């Protein structure tokens, strides 16, 4: 994973720069610089396909650009951006799910196929198997597993991003692990 | 492949095995700002276009009111009635933009050009359930 975290500013400092008169563009570019890679990988794990991820990442920052003037800092910048990215990616996925019901193709199958065909897949056989197993998880468990296992996001932050309780997240993660073990050990 | 006992004993790298195209993150900000700025411009134009039909309708109503008041005052016999009406209506109609007229004229044509994808998008956006769709056939 490319961390690509050049920004040395804290979220508070970024918002302070953004709110300075005449510094909106500069402040926003620093936010993009700090978060584009992190959000990209977060979305990519949900959508798998690079082109879809690119579209959703752009939509995420366009929404952030439109929403930042009204951002009241009731939540942190990090959780706010993750929430937008998560909602955008899930909406895209659900839209595709409904389309795939009408066209008789399952979206999980499509995601799994796009993993096989992904020219940007850079793992071994076991990693491919794990990714395919993750795609078999229910949506929420998949999201929680990816955020905890790969991104190491704290349950407290995750609860704010996903609008759910820490207890529910721990349960989801536990169920995800059990299912993945089962999927990985079968056949 | 050995069969491990649980997921933590499996020997795979924790890194995500996916790559981004080379140079993607370097070029991303530029493409993003392009999109943001084109969105800002589209919003401005859309704002104007949205108001055009209302503006045109308002102009027509004002023209009608002016014409009505002149008809009403005709009985009082102190104006050149015909020339005042034609001048007032002409003046108001000139201020309706060409864009507003074209927009109204182009509506039926747009409605006839519906693609299959648009129908599916419509059904998805309207939250039409698959079962309902079959029942409706």
PDB file of N, CA, C and O in Angstrom, chain B residues 52-123:
ATOM      1  N   UNK B  52     -34.534  30.711 -16.122  1.00  0.00           N
ATOM      2  CA  UNK B  52     -34.995  31.247 -17.405  1.00  0.00           C
ATOM      3  C   UNK B  52     -36.499  31.064 -17.662  1.00  0.00           C
ATOM      4  O   UNK B  52     -37.187  32.029 -17.994  1.00  0.00           O
ATOM      5  N   UNK B  53     -37.017  29.820 -17.536  1.00  0.00           N
ATOM      6  CA  UNK B  53     -38.452  29.649 -17.815  1.00  0.00           C
ATOM      7  C   UNK B  53     -39.332  30.504 -16.904  1.00  0.00           C
ATOM      8  O   UNK B  53     -40.340  31.051 -17.339  1.00  0.00           O
ATOM      9  N   UNK B  54     -38.921  30.625 -15.619  1.00  0.00           N
ATOM     10  CA  UNK B  54     -39.706  31.447 -14.681  1.00  0.00           C
ATOM     11  C   UNK B  54     -39.663  32.911 -15.094  1.00  0.00           C
ATOM     12  O   UNK B  54     -40.658  33.624 -15.026  1.00  0.00           O
ATOM     13  N   UNK B  55     -38.461  33.311 -15.524  1.00  0.00           N
ATOM     14  CA  UNK B  55     -38.299  34.695 -15.966  1.00  0.00           C
ATOM     15  C   UNK B  55     -39.181  34.953 -17.186  1.00  0.00           C
ATOM     16  O   UNK B  55     -39.885  35.972 -17.268  1.00  0.00           O
ATOM     17  N   UNK B  56     -39.155  33.996 -18.134  1.00  0.00           N
ATOM     18  CA  UNK B  56     -39.963  34.133 -19.350  1.00  0.00           C
ATOM     19  C   UNK B  56     -41.445  34.203 -18.992  1.00  0.00           C
ATOM     20  O   UNK B  56     -42.189  35.052 -19.521  1.00  0.00           O
ATOM     21  N   UNK B  57     -41.867  33.324 -18.057  1.00  0.00           N
ATOM     22  CA  UNK B  57     -43.276  33.316 -17.646  1.00  0.00           C
ATOM     23  C   UNK B  57     -43.648  34.646 -16.997  1.00  0.00           C
ATOM     24  O   UNK B  57     -44.720  35.215 -17.267  1.00  0.00           O
ATOM     25  N   UNK B  58     -42.722  35.174 -16.161  1.00  0.00           N
ATOM     26  CA  UNK B  58     -42.990  36.442 -15.483  1.00  0.00           C
ATOM     27  C   UNK B  58     -43.156  37.567 -16.490  1.00  0.00           C
ATOM     28  O   UNK B  58     -44.056  38.418 -16.368  1.00  0.00           O
ATOM     29  N   UNK B  59     -42.303  37.553 -17.513  1.00  0.00           N
ATOM     30  CA  UNK B  59     -42.360  38.591 -18.547  1.00  0.00           C
ATOM     31  C   UNK B  59     -43.703  38.533 -19.281  1.00  0.00           C
ATOM     32  O   UNK B  59     -44.347  39.563 -19.527  1.00  0.00           O
ATOM     33  N   UNK B  60     -44.143  37.297 -19.593  1.00  0.00           N
ATOM     34  CA  UNK B  60     -45.421  37.141 -20.311  1.00  0.00           C
ATOM     35  C   UNK B  60     -46.577  37.643 -19.444  1.00  0.00           C
ATOM     36  O   UNK B  60     -47.475  38.351 -19.915  1.00  0.00           O
ATOM     37  N   UNK B  61     -46.529  37.309 -18.154  1.00  0.00           N
ATOM     38  CA  UNK B  61     -47.597  37.753 -17.244  1.00  0.00           C
ATOM     39  C   UNK B  61     -47.636  39.275 -17.163  1.00  0.00           C
ATOM     40  O   UNK B  61     -48.691  39.904 -17.236  1.00  0.00           O
ATOM     41  N   UNK B  62     -46.423  39.873 -17.040  1.00  0.00           N
ATOM     42  CA  UNK B  62     -46.361  41.348 -16.965  1.00  0.00           C
ATOM     43  C   UNK B  62     -46.926  41.946 -18.243  1.00  0.00           C
ATOM     44  O   UNK B  62     -47.704  42.906 -18.217  1.00  0.00           O
ATOM     45  N   UNK B  63     -46.542  41.354 -19.406  1.00  0.00           N
ATOM     46  CA  UNK B  63     -47.039  41.853 -20.690  1.00  0.00           C
ATOM     47  C   UNK B  63     -48.563  41.779 -20.726  1.00  0.00           C
ATOM     48  O   UNK B  63     -49.241  42.723 -21.176  1.00  0.00           O
ATOM     49  N   UNK B  64     -49.096  40.627 -20.216  1.00  0.00           N
ATOM     50  CA  UNK B  64     -50.553  40.474 -20.203  1.00  0.00           C
ATOM     51  C   UNK B  64     -51.211  41.514 -19.294  1.00  0.00           C
ATOM     52  O   UNK B  64     -52.253  42.085 -19.636  1.00  0.00           O
ATOM     53  N   UNK B  65     -50.582  41.759 -18.145  1.00  0.00           N
ATOM     54  CA  UNK B  65     -51.145  42.746 -17.216  1.00  0.00           C
ATOM     55  C   UNK B  65     -51.143  44.148 -17.817  1.00  0.00           C
ATOM     56  O   UNK B  65     -52.113  44.909 -17.689  1.00  0.00           O
ATOM     57  N   UNK B  66     -50.027  44.466 -18.482  1.00  0.00           N
ATOM     58  CA  UNK B  66     -49.927  45.789 -19.114  1.00  0.00           C
ATOM     59  C   UNK B  66     -51.015  45.931 -20.172  1.00  0.00           C
ATOM     60  O   UNK B  66     -51.741  46.939 -20.228  1.00  0.00           O
ATOM     61  N   UNK B  67     -51.137  44.857 -21.013  1.00  0.00           N
ATOM     62  CA  UNK B  67     -52.153  44.892 -22.068  1.00  0.00           C
ATOM     63  C   UNK B  67     -53.547  45.011 -21.456  1.00  0.00           C
ATOM     64  O   UNK B  67     -54.389  45.801 -21.907  1.00  0.00           O
ATOM     65  N   UNK B  68     -53.781  44.254 -20.369  1.00  0.00           N
ATOM     66  CA  UNK B  68     -55.088  44.290 -19.695  1.00  0.00           C
ATOM     67  C   UNK B  68     -55.410  45.660 -19.155  1.00  0.00           C
ATOM     68  O   UNK B  68     -56.525  46.173 -19.304  1.00  0.00           O
ATOM     69  N   UNK B  69     -54.403  46.278 -18.535  1.00  0.00           N
ATOM     70  CA  UNK B  69     -54.667  47.602 -17.954  1.00  0.00           C
ATOM     71  C   UNK B  69     -54.945  48.629 -19.037  1.00  0.00           C
ATOM     72  O   UNK B  69     -55.724  49.564 -18.850  1.00  0.00           O
ATOM     73  N   UNK B  70     -54.287  48.437 -20.202  1.00  0.00           N
ATOM     74  CA  UNK B  70     -54.540  49.369 -21.306  1.00  0.00           C
ATOM     75  C   UNK B  70     -55.955  49.183 -21.864  1.00  0.00           C
ATOM     76  O   UNK B  70     -56.637  50.154 -22.196  1.00  0.00           O
ATOM     77  N   UNK B  71     -56.376  47.907 -21.961  1.00  0.00           N
ATOM     78  CA  UNK B  71     -57.747  47.638 -22.431  1.00  0.00           C
ATOM     79  C   UNK B  71     -58.742  48.282 -21.479  1.00  0.00           C
ATOM     80  O   UNK B  71     -59.710  48.928 -21.874  1.00  0.00           O
ATOM     81  N   UNK B  72     -58.439  48.132 -20.174  1.00  0.00           N
ATOM     82  CA  UNK B  72     -59.329  48.702 -19.154  1.00  0.00           C
ATOM     83  C   UNK B  72     -59.411  50.226 -19.267  1.00  0.00           C
ATOM     84  O   UNK B  72     -60.459  50.824 -19.156  1.00  0.00           O
ATOM     85  N   UNK B  73     -58.230  50.815 -19.559  1.00  0.00           N
ATOM     86  CA  UNK B  73     -58.213  52.279 -19.623  1.00  0.00           C
ATOM     87  C   UNK B  73     -58.700  52.820 -20.966  1.00  0.00           C
ATOM     88  O   UNK B  73     -58.811  54.007 -21.161  1.00  0.00           O
ATOM     89  N   UNK B  74     -58.963  51.887 -21.923  1.00  0.00           N
ATOM     90  CA  UNK B  74     -59.408  52.307 -23.251  1.00  0.00           C
ATOM     91  C   UNK B  74     -60.691  53.126 -23.172  1.00  0.00           C
ATOM     92  O   UNK B  74     -60.854  54.146 -23.839  1.00  0.00           O
ATOM     93  N   UNK B  75     -61.554  52.650 -22.301  1.00  0.00           N
ATOM     94  CA  UNK B  75     -62.849  53.311 -22.157  1.00  0.00           C
ATOM     95  C   UNK B  75     -62.710  54.758 -21.743  1.00  0.00           C
ATOM     96  O   UNK B  75     -63.584  55.586 -21.990  1.00  0.00           O
ATOM     97  N   UNK B  76     -61.610  55.086 -21.099  1.00  0.00           N
ATOM     98  CA  UNK B  76     -61.437  56.466 -20.636  1.00  0.00           C
ATOM     99  C   UNK B  76     -61.032  57.395 -21.768  1.00  0.00           C
ATOM    100  O   UNK B  76     -61.026  58.609 -21.609  1.00  0.00           O
ATOM    101  N   UNK B  77     -60.675  56.817 -22.936  1.00  0.00           N
ATOM    102  CA  UNK B  77     -60.515  57.583 -24.169  1.00  0.00           C
ATOM    103  C   UNK B  77     -59.395  58.584 -24.232  1.00  0.00           C
ATOM    104  O   UNK B  77     -59.409  59.462 -25.079  1.00  0.00           O
ATOM    105  N   UNK B  78     -58.367  58.479 -23.382  1.00  0.00           N
ATOM    106  CA  UNK B  78     -57.309  59.485 -23.432  1.00  0.00           C
ATOM    107  C   UNK B  78     -55.967  58.934 -23.909  1.00  0.00           C
ATOM    108  O   UNK B  78     -54.939  59.534 -23.698  1.00  0.00           O
ATOM    109  N   UNK B  79     -55.923  57.694 -24.548  1.00  0.00           N
ATOM    110  CA  UNK B  79     -54.651  57.161 -25.041  1.00  0.00           C
ATOM    111  C   UNK B  79     -54.802  56.613 -26.433  1.00  0.00           C
ATOM    112  O   UNK B  79     -55.900  56.267 -26.865  1.00  0.00           O
ATOM    113  N   UNK B  80     -53.644  56.510 -27.132  1.00  0.00           N
ATOM    114  CA  UNK B  80     -53.646  55.827 -28.421  1.00  0.00           C
ATOM    115  C   UNK B  80     -53.532  54.328 -28.123  1.00  0.00           C
ATOM    116  O   UNK B  80     -52.455  53.768 -27.979  1.00  0.00           O
ATOM    117  N   UNK B  81     -54.664  53.708 -27.985  1.00  0.00           N
ATOM    118  CA  UNK B  81     -54.777  52.356 -27.444  1.00  0.00           C
ATOM    119  C   UNK B  81     -53.953  51.309 -28.211  1.00  0.00           C
ATOM    120  O   UNK B  81     -53.119  50.610 -27.649  1.00  0.00           O
ATOM    121  N   UNK B  82     -54.160  51.199 -29.520  1.00  0.00           N
ATOM    122  CA  UNK B  82     -53.507  50.151 -30.308  1.00  0.00           C
ATOM    123  C   UNK B  82     -51.987  50.242 -30.270  1.00  0.00           C
ATOM    124  O   UNK B  82     -51.294  49.241 -30.095  1.00  0.00           O
ATOM    125  N   UNK B  83     -51.464  51.419 -30.444  1.00  0.00           N
ATOM    126  CA  UNK B  83     -50.001  51.544 -30.489  1.00  0.00           C
ATOM    127  C   UNK B  83     -49.392  51.246 -29.117  1.00  0.00           C
ATOM    128  O   UNK B  83     -48.316  50.658 -29.024  1.00  0.00           O
ATOM    129  N   UNK B  84     -50.081  51.619 -28.048  1.00  0.00           N
ATOM    130  CA  UNK B  84     -49.521  51.360 -26.710  1.00  0.00           C
ATOM    131  C   UNK B  84     -49.470  49.859 -26.415  1.00  0.00           C
ATOM    132  O   UNK B  84     -48.495  49.360 -25.870  1.00  0.00           O
ATOM    133  N   UNK B  85     -50.518  49.152 -26.811  1.00  0.00           N
ATOM    134  CA  UNK B  85     -50.526  47.696 -26.574  1.00  0.00           C
ATOM    135  C   UNK B  85     -49.392  47.036 -27.335  1.00  0.00           C
ATOM    136  O   UNK B  85     -48.611  46.261 -26.782  1.00  0.00           O
ATOM    137  N   UNK B  86     -49.307  47.348 -28.625  1.00  0.00           N
ATOM    138  CA  UNK B  86     -48.280  46.674 -29.428  1.00  0.00           C
ATOM    139  C   UNK B  86     -46.887  47.026 -28.932  1.00  0.00           C
ATOM    140  O   UNK B  86     -46.010  46.168 -28.865  1.00  0.00           O
ATOM    141  N   UNK B  87     -46.679  48.249 -28.515  1.00  0.00           N
ATOM    142  CA  UNK B  87     -45.355  48.638 -28.016  1.00  0.00           C
ATOM    143  C   UNK B  87     -45.015  47.872 -26.735  1.00  0.00           C
ATOM    144  O   UNK B  87     -43.904  47.339 -26.576  1.00  0.00           O
ATOM    145  N   UNK B  88     -45.978  47.786 -25.835  1.00  0.00           N
ATOM    146  CA  UNK B  88     -45.740  47.128 -24.542  1.00  0.00           C
ATOM    147  C   UNK B  88     -45.446  45.647 -24.727  1.00  0.00           C
ATOM    148  O   UNK B  88     -44.479  45.120 -24.183  1.00  0.00           O
ATOM    149  N   UNK B  89     -46.281  44.972 -25.536  1.00  0.00           N
ATOM    150  CA  UNK B  89     -46.096  43.530 -25.742  1.00  0.00           C
ATOM    151  C   UNK B  89     -44.772  43.259 -26.438  1.00  0.00           C
ATOM    152  O   UNK B  89     -44.010  42.374 -26.053  1.00  0.00           O
ATOM    153  N   UNK B  90     -44.488  44.040 -27.463  1.00  0.00           N
ATOM    154  CA  UNK B  90     -43.244  43.877 -28.199  1.00  0.00           C
ATOM    155  C   UNK B  90     -42.041  44.023 -27.265  1.00  0.00           C
ATOM    156  O   UNK B  90     -41.115  43.216 -27.272  1.00  0.00           O
ATOM    157  N   UNK B  91     -42.103  45.047 -26.427  1.00  0.00           N
ATOM    158  CA  UNK B  91     -40.997  45.321 -25.514  1.00  0.00           C
ATOM    159  C   UNK B  91     -40.783  44.151 -24.561  1.00  0.00           C
ATOM    160  O   UNK B  91     -39.658  43.690 -24.338  1.00  0.00           O
ATOM    161  N   UNK B  92     -41.861  43.597 -24.009  1.00  0.00           N
ATOM    162  CA  UNK B  92     -41.743  42.502 -23.038  1.00  0.00           C
ATOM    163  C   UNK B  92     -41.273  41.213 -23.702  1.00  0.00           C
ATOM    164  O   UNK B  92     -40.458  40.480 -23.162  1.00  0.00           O
ATOM    165  N   UNK B  93     -41.783  40.941 -24.911  1.00  0.00           N
ATOM    166  CA  UNK B  93     -41.407  39.689 -25.571  1.00  0.00           C
ATOM    167  C   UNK B  93     -39.953  39.693 -26.020  1.00  0.00           C
ATOM    168  O   UNK B  93     -39.309  38.659 -26.071  1.00  0.00           O
ATOM    169  N   UNK B  94     -39.444  40.876 -26.347  1.00  0.00           N
ATOM    170  CA  UNK B  94     -38.041  40.953 -26.754  1.00  0.00           C
ATOM    171  C   UNK B  94     -37.117  40.502 -25.635  1.00  0.00           C
ATOM    172  O   UNK B  94     -36.018  40.020 -25.866  1.00  0.00           O
ATOM    173  N   UNK B  95     -37.538  40.657 -24.392  1.00  0.00           N
ATOM    174  CA  UNK B  95     -36.649  40.330 -23.280  1.00  0.00           C
ATOM    175  C   UNK B  95     -36.657  38.830 -22.933  1.00  0.00           C
ATOM    176  O   UNK B  95     -35.944  38.399 -22.049  1.00  0.00           O
ATOM    177  N   UNK B  96     -37.460  38.016 -23.646  1.00  0.00           N
ATOM    178  CA  UNK B  96     -37.377  36.563 -23.414  1.00  0.00           C
ATOM    179  C   UNK B  96     -36.175  36.038 -24.179  1.00  0.00           C
ATOM    180  O   UNK B  96     -36.040  36.296 -25.373  1.00  0.00           O
ATOM    181  N   UNK B  97     -35.301  35.321 -23.488  1.00  0.00           N
ATOM    182  CA  UNK B  97     -34.061  34.916 -24.152  1.00  0.00           C
ATOM    183  C   UNK B  97     -34.313  33.787 -25.143  1.00  0.00           C
ATOM    184  O   UNK B  97     -35.251  33.005 -24.991  1.00  0.00           O
ATOM    185  N   UNK B  98     -33.388  33.711 -26.092  1.00  0.00           N
ATOM    186  CA  UNK B  98     -33.457  32.658 -27.096  1.00  0.00           C
ATOM    187  C   UNK B  98     -33.285  31.295 -26.435  1.00  0.00           C
ATOM    188  O   UNK B  98     -33.904  30.309 -26.801  1.00  0.00           O
ATOM    189  N   UNK B  99     -32.408  31.252 -25.409  1.00  0.00           N
ATOM    190  CA  UNK B  99     -32.127  29.981 -24.714  1.00  0.00           C
ATOM    191  C   UNK B  99     -33.386  29.413 -24.091  1.00  0.00           C
ATOM    192  O   UNK B  99     -33.637  28.209 -24.153  1.00  0.00           O
ATOM    193  N   UNK B 100     -34.214  30.292 -23.497  1.00  0.00           N
ATOM    194  CA  UNK B 100     -35.447  29.825 -22.846  1.00  0.00           C
ATOM    195  C   UNK B 100     -36.402  29.257 -23.884  1.00  0.00           C
ATOM    196  O   UNK B 100     -37.032  28.224 -23.672  1.00  0.00           O
ATOM    197  N   UNK B 101     -36.482  29.926 -25.033  1.00  0.00           N
ATOM    198  CA  UNK B 101     -37.378  29.448 -26.090  1.00  0.00           C
ATOM    199  C   UNK B 101     -36.898  28.096 -26.616  1.00  0.00           C
ATOM    200  O   UNK B 101     -37.653  27.155 -26.761  1.00  0.00           O
ATOM    201  N   UNK B 102     -35.555  27.984 -26.844  1.00  0.00           N
ATOM    202  CA  UNK B 102     -34.987  26.730 -27.349  1.00  0.00           C
ATOM    203  C   UNK B 102     -35.200  25.594 -26.370  1.00  0.00           C
ATOM    204  O   UNK B 102     -35.473  24.471 -26.759  1.00  0.00           O
ATOM    205  N   UNK B 103     -35.087  25.914 -25.073  1.00  0.00           N
ATOM    206  CA  UNK B 103     -35.255  24.866 -24.053  1.00  0.00           C
ATOM    207  C   UNK B 103     -36.661  24.293 -24.103  1.00  0.00           C
ATOM    208  O   UNK B 103     -36.868  23.086 -24.074  1.00  0.00           O
ATOM    209  N   UNK B 104     -37.652  25.181 -24.204  1.00  0.00           N
ATOM    210  CA  UNK B 104     -39.048  24.738 -24.260  1.00  0.00           C
ATOM    211  C   UNK B 104     -39.289  23.929 -25.528  1.00  0.00           C
ATOM    212  O   UNK B 104     -39.926  22.880 -25.503  1.00  0.00           O
ATOM    213  N   UNK B 105     -38.705  24.396 -26.668  1.00  0.00           N
ATOM    214  CA  UNK B 105     -38.927  23.703 -27.942  1.00  0.00           C
ATOM    215  C   UNK B 105     -38.276  22.330 -27.980  1.00  0.00           C
ATOM    216  O   UNK B 105     -38.745  21.421 -28.642  1.00  0.00           O
ATOM    217  N   UNK B 106     -37.146  22.173 -27.240  1.00  0.00           N
ATOM    218  CA  UNK B 106     -36.409  20.906 -27.342  1.00  0.00           C
ATOM    219  C   UNK B 106     -36.956  19.818 -26.427  1.00  0.00           C
ATOM    220  O   UNK B 106     -36.550  18.668 -26.535  1.00  0.00           O
ATOM    221  N   UNK B 107     -37.876  20.114 -25.535  1.00  0.00           N
ATOM    222  CA  UNK B 107     -38.346  19.129 -24.552  1.00  0.00           C
ATOM    223  C   UNK B 107     -38.926  17.843 -25.148  1.00  0.00           C
ATOM    224  O   UNK B 107     -38.494  16.763 -24.773  1.00  0.00           O
ATOM    225  N   UNK B 108     -39.864  17.880 -26.092  1.00  0.00           N
ATOM    226  CA  UNK B 108     -40.435  16.626 -26.588  1.00  0.00           C
ATOM    227  C   UNK B 108     -39.408  15.730 -27.260  1.00  0.00           C
ATOM    228  O   UNK B 108     -39.437  14.537 -27.118  1.00  0.00           O
ATOM    229  N   UNK B 109     -38.417  16.328 -27.939  1.00  0.00           N
ATOM    230  CA  UNK B 109     -37.389  15.557 -28.620  1.00  0.00           C
ATOM    231  C   UNK B 109     -36.539  14.780 -27.616  1.00  0.00           C
ATOM    232  O   UNK B 109     -36.243  13.620 -27.811  1.00  0.00           O
ATOM    233  N   UNK B 110     -36.173  15.430 -26.476  1.00  0.00           N
ATOM    234  CA  UNK B 110     -35.361  14.760 -25.456  1.00  0.00           C
ATOM    235  C   UNK B 110     -36.096  13.545 -24.910  1.00  0.00           C
ATOM    236  O   UNK B 110     -35.521  12.502 -24.702  1.00  0.00           O
ATOM    237  N   UNK B 111     -37.393  13.715 -24.711  1.00  0.00           N
ATOM    238  CA  UNK B 111     -38.162  12.637 -24.097  1.00  0.00           C
ATOM    239  C   UNK B 111     -38.187  11.379 -24.953  1.00  0.00           C
ATOM    240  O   UNK B 111     -38.328  10.282 -24.450  1.00  0.00           O
ATOM    241  N   UNK B 112     -38.030  11.527 -26.282  1.00  0.00           N
ATOM    242  CA  UNK B 112     -38.126  10.356 -27.143  1.00  0.00           C
ATOM    243  C   UNK B 112     -36.809   9.577 -27.228  1.00  0.00           C
ATOM    244  O   UNK B 112     -36.786   8.457 -27.681  1.00  0.00           O
ATOM    245  N   UNK B 113     -35.706  10.182 -26.790  1.00  0.00           N
ATOM    246  CA  UNK B 113     -34.420   9.519 -26.910  1.00  0.00           C
ATOM    247  C   UNK B 113     -34.032   8.843 -25.592  1.00  0.00           C
ATOM    248  O   UNK B 113     -33.157   9.292 -24.877  1.00  0.00           O
ATOM    249  N   UNK B 114     -34.702   7.737 -25.261  1.00  0.00           N
ATOM    250  CA  UNK B 114     -34.429   7.054 -24.000  1.00  0.00           C
ATOM    251  C   UNK B 114     -33.661   5.773 -24.267  1.00  0.00           C
ATOM    252  O   UNK B 114     -34.076   4.937 -25.056  1.00  0.00           O
ATOM    253  N   UNK B 115     -32.492   5.641 -23.611  1.00  0.00           N
ATOM    254  CA  UNK B 115     -31.662   4.453 -23.788  1.00  0.00           C
ATOM    255  C   UNK B 115     -32.054   3.404 -22.739  1.00  0.00           C
ATOM    256  O   UNK B 115     -32.612   3.734 -21.697  1.00  0.00           O
ATOM    257  N   UNK B 116     -31.687   2.140 -23.045  1.00  0.00           N
ATOM    258  CA  UNK B 116     -31.975   1.051 -22.092  1.00  0.00           C
ATOM    259  C   UNK B 116     -31.330   1.326 -20.744  1.00  0.00           C
ATOM    260  O   UNK B 116     -31.927   1.119 -19.693  1.00  0.00           O
ATOM    261  N   UNK B 117     -30.074   1.809 -20.781  1.00  0.00           N
ATOM    262  CA  UNK B 117     -29.368   2.110 -19.532  1.00  0.00           C
ATOM    263  C   UNK B 117     -30.113   3.132 -18.699  1.00  0.00           C
ATOM    264  O   UNK B 117     -30.154   3.060 -17.472  1.00  0.00           O
ATOM    265  N   UNK B 118     -30.717   4.119 -19.395  1.00  0.00           N
ATOM    266  CA  UNK B 118     -31.453   5.158 -18.679  1.00  0.00           C
ATOM    267  C   UNK B 118     -32.684   4.562 -17.999  1.00  0.00           C
ATOM    268  O   UNK B 118     -33.063   4.977 -16.910  1.00  0.00           O
ATOM    269  N   UNK B 119     -33.318   3.576 -18.682  1.00  0.00           N
ATOM    270  CA  UNK B 119     -34.499   2.942 -18.088  1.00  0.00           C
ATOM    271  C   UNK B 119     -34.092   2.188 -16.827  1.00  0.00           C
ATOM    272  O   UNK B 119     -34.734   2.304 -15.781  1.00  0.00           O
ATOM    273  N   UNK B 120     -32.969   1.448 -16.928  1.00  0.00           N
ATOM    274  CA  UNK B 120     -32.489   0.705 -15.748  1.00  0.00           C
ATOM    275  C   UNK B 120     -32.132   1.681 -14.631  1.00  0.00           C
ATOM    276  O   UNK B 120     -32.504   1.495 -13.479  1.00  0.00           O
ATOM    277  N   UNK B 121     -31.433   2.773 -14.987  1.00  0.00           N
ATOM    278  CA  UNK B 121     -31.088   3.791 -13.987  1.00  0.00           C
ATOM    279  C   UNK B 121     -32.332   4.332 -13.311  1.00  0.00           C
ATOM    280  O   UNK B 121     -32.376   4.521 -12.103  1.00  0.00           O
ATOM    281  N   UNK B 122     -33.371   4.570 -14.131  1.00  0.00           N
ATOM    282  CA  UNK B 122     -34.617   5.105 -13.594  1.00  0.00           C
ATOM    283  C   UNK B 122     -35.222   4.118 -12.597  1.00  0.00           C
ATOM    284  O   UNK B 122     -35.607   4.481 -11.492  1.00  0.00           O
ATOM    285  N   UNK B 123     -35.263   2.831 -12.992  1.00  0.00           N
ATOM    286  CA  UNK B 123     -35.853   1.811 -12.113  1.00  0.00           C
ATOM    287  C   UNK B 123     -35.066   1.692 -10.816  1.00  0.00           C
ATOM    288  O   UNK B 123     -35.629   1.557  -9.731  1.00  0.00           O
TER     289      UNK B 123
END
